[in-house]
Coordinates of N, CA, C and O in Angstrom, one line a residue:
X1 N -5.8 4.4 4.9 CA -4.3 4.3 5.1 C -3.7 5.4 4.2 O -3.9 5.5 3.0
X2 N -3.0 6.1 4.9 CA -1.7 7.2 4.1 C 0.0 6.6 4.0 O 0.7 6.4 5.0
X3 N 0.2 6.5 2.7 CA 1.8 5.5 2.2 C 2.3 6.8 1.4 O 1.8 7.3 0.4
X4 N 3.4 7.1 1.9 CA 4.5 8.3 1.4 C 5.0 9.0 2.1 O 4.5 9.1 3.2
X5 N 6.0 9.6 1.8 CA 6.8 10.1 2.9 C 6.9 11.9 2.7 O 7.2 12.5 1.7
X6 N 6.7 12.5 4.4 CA 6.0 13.9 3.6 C 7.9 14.6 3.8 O 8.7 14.2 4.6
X7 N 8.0 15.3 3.0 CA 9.4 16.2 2.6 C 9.3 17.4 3.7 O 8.4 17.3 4.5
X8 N 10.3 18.5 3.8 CA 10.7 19.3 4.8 C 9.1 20.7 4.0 O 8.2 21.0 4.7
X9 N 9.2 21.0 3.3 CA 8.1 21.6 2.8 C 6.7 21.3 2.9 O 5.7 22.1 2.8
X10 N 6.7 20.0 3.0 CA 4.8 19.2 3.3 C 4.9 18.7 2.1 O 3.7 18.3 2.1
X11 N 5.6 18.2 0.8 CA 5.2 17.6 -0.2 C 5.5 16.2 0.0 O 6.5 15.8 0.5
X12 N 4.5 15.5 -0.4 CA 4.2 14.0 0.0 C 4.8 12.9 -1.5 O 4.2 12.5 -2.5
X13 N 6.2 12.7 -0.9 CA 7.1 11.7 -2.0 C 6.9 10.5 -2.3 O 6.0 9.9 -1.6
X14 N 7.4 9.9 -3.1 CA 6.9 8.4 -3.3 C 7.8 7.5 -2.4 O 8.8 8.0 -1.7
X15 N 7.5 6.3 -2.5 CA 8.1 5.7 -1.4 C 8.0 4.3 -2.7 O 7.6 4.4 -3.9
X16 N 8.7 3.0 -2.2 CA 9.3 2.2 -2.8 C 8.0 0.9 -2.6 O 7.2 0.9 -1.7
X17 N 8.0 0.1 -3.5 CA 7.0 -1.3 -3.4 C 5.5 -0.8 -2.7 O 5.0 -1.3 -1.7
X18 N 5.0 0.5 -3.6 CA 3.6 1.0 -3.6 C 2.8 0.0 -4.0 O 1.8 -0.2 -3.2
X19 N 2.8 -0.6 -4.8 CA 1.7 -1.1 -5.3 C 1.3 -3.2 -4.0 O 0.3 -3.9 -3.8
X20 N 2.2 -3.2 -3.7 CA 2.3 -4.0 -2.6 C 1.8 -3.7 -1.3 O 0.9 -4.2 -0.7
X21 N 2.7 -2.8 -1.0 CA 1.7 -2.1 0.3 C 0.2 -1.9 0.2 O -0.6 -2.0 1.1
X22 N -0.2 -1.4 -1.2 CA -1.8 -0.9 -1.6 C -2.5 -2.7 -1.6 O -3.6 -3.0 -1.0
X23 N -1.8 -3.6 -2.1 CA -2.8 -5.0 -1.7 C -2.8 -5.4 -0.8 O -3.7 -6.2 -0.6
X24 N -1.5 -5.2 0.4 CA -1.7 -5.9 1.7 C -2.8 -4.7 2.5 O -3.6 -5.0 3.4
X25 N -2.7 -3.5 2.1 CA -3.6 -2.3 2.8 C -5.3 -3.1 2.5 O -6.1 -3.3 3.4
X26 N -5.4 -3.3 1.5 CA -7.0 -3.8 1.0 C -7.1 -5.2 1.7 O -8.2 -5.8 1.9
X27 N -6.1 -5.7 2.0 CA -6.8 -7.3 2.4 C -6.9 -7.3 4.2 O -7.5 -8.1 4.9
X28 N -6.3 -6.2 4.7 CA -6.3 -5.9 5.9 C -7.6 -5.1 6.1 O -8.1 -4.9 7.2
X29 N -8.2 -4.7 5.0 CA -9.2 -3.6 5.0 C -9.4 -2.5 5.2 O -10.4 -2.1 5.8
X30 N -8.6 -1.9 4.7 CA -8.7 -0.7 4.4 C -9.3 -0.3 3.2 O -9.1 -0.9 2.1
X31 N -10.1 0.9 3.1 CA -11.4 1.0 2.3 C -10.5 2.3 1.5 O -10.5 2.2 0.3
X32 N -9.8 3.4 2.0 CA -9.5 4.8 1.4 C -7.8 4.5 1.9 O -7.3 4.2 3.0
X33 N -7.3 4.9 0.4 CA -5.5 4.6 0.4 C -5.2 6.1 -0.1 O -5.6 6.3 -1.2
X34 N -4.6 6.9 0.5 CA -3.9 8.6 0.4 C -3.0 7.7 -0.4 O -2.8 6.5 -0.1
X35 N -2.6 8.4 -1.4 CA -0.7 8.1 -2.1 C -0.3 9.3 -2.8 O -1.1 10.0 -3.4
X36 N 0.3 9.4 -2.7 CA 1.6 10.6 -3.7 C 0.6 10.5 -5.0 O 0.1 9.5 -5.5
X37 N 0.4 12.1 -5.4 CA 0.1 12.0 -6.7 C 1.0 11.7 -7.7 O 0.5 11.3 -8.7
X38 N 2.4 11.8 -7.6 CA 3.3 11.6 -8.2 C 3.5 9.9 -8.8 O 4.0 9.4 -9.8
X39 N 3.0 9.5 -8.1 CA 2.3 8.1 -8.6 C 1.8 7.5 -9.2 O 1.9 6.3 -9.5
X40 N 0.6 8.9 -9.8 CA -0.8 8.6 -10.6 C -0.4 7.5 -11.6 O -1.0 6.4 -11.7
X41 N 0.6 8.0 -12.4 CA 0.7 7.2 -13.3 C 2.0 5.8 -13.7 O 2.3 5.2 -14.8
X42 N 2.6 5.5 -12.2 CA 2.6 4.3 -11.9 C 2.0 3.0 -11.4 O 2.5 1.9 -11.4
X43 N 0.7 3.4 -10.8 CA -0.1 2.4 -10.9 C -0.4 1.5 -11.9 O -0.4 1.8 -13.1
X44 N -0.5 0.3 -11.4 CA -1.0 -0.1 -13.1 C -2.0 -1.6 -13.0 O -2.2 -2.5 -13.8
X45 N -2.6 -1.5 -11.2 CA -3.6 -2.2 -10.9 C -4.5 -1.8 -10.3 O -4.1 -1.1 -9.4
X46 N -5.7 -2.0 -10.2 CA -7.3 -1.8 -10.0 C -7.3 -2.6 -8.4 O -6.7 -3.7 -8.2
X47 N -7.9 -1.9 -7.7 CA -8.5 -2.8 -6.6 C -10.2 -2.6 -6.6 O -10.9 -1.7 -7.0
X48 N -10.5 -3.9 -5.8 CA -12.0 -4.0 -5.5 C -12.5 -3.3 -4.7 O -13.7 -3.1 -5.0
X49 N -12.1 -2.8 -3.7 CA -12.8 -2.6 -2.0 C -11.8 -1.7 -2.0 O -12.4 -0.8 -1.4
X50 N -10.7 -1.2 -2.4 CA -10.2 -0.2 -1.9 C -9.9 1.2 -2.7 O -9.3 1.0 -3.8
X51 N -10.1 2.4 -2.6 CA -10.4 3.5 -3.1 C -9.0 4.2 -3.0 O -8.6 4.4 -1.9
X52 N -8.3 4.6 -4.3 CA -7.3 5.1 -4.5 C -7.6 6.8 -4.3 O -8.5 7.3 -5.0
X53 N -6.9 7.7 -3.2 CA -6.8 9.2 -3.4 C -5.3 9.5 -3.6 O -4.4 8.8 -3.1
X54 N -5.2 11.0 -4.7 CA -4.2 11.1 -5.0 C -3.8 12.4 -3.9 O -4.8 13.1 -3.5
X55 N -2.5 12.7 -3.3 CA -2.1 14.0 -2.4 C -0.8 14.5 -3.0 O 0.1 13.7 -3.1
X56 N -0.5 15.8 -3.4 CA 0.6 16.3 -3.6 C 1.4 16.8 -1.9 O 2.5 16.7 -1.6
X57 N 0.5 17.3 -1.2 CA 1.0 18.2 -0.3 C 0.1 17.3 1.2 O -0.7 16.4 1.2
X58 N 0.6 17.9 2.0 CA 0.4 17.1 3.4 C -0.9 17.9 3.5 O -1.7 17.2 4.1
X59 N -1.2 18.8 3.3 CA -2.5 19.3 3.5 C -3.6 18.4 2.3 O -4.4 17.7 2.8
X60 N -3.5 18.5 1.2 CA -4.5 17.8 0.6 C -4.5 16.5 1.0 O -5.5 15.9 1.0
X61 N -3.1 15.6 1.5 CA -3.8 14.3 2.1 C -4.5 14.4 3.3 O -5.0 13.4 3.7
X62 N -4.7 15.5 4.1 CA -5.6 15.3 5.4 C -6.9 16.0 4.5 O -8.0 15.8 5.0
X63 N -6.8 16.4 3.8 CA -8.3 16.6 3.1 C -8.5 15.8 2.3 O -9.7 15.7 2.2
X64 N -8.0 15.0 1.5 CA -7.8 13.7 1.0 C -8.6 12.2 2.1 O -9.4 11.3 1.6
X65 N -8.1 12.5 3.5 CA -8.3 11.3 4.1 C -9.5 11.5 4.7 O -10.2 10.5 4.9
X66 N -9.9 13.1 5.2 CA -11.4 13.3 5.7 C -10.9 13.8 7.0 O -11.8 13.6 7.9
X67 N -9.6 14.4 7.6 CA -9.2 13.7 8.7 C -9.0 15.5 8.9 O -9.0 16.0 10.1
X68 N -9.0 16.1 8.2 CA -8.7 18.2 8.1 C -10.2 18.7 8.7 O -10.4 19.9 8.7

């Protein structure tokens, strides 16, 4: 799953109730979550099953997600 919203340049912004979306994304099953690097250090919970990647730019989340 990719959660953020990409800007007029390709940079990938934060978006609002991240950390919510990332537990309903894992119980749905999703294994790999793209998010805003700008984020990194708003997180402030661990998941089991689901693998946090960080993307500044709309290019590193498609290399980020495997999908480039």
């Amino acid at each position: 799953v990719c959660i953020g919203e990409v800007g007029l340049s390709g940079e990938v912004r934060s978006v609002a109730q991240l950390e919510l979306r990332l537990i309903e994304a894992e119980k749905l099953g999703f294994k790999i979550a793209v998010i805003p690097a700008v984020d990194r250090d708003k997180l402030s919970i661990e998941f089991s099953t689901l693998e946090v990647r960080w993307a500044s730019t709309l290019q590193t989340a498609l290399d980020a997600s495997g999908l480039a």
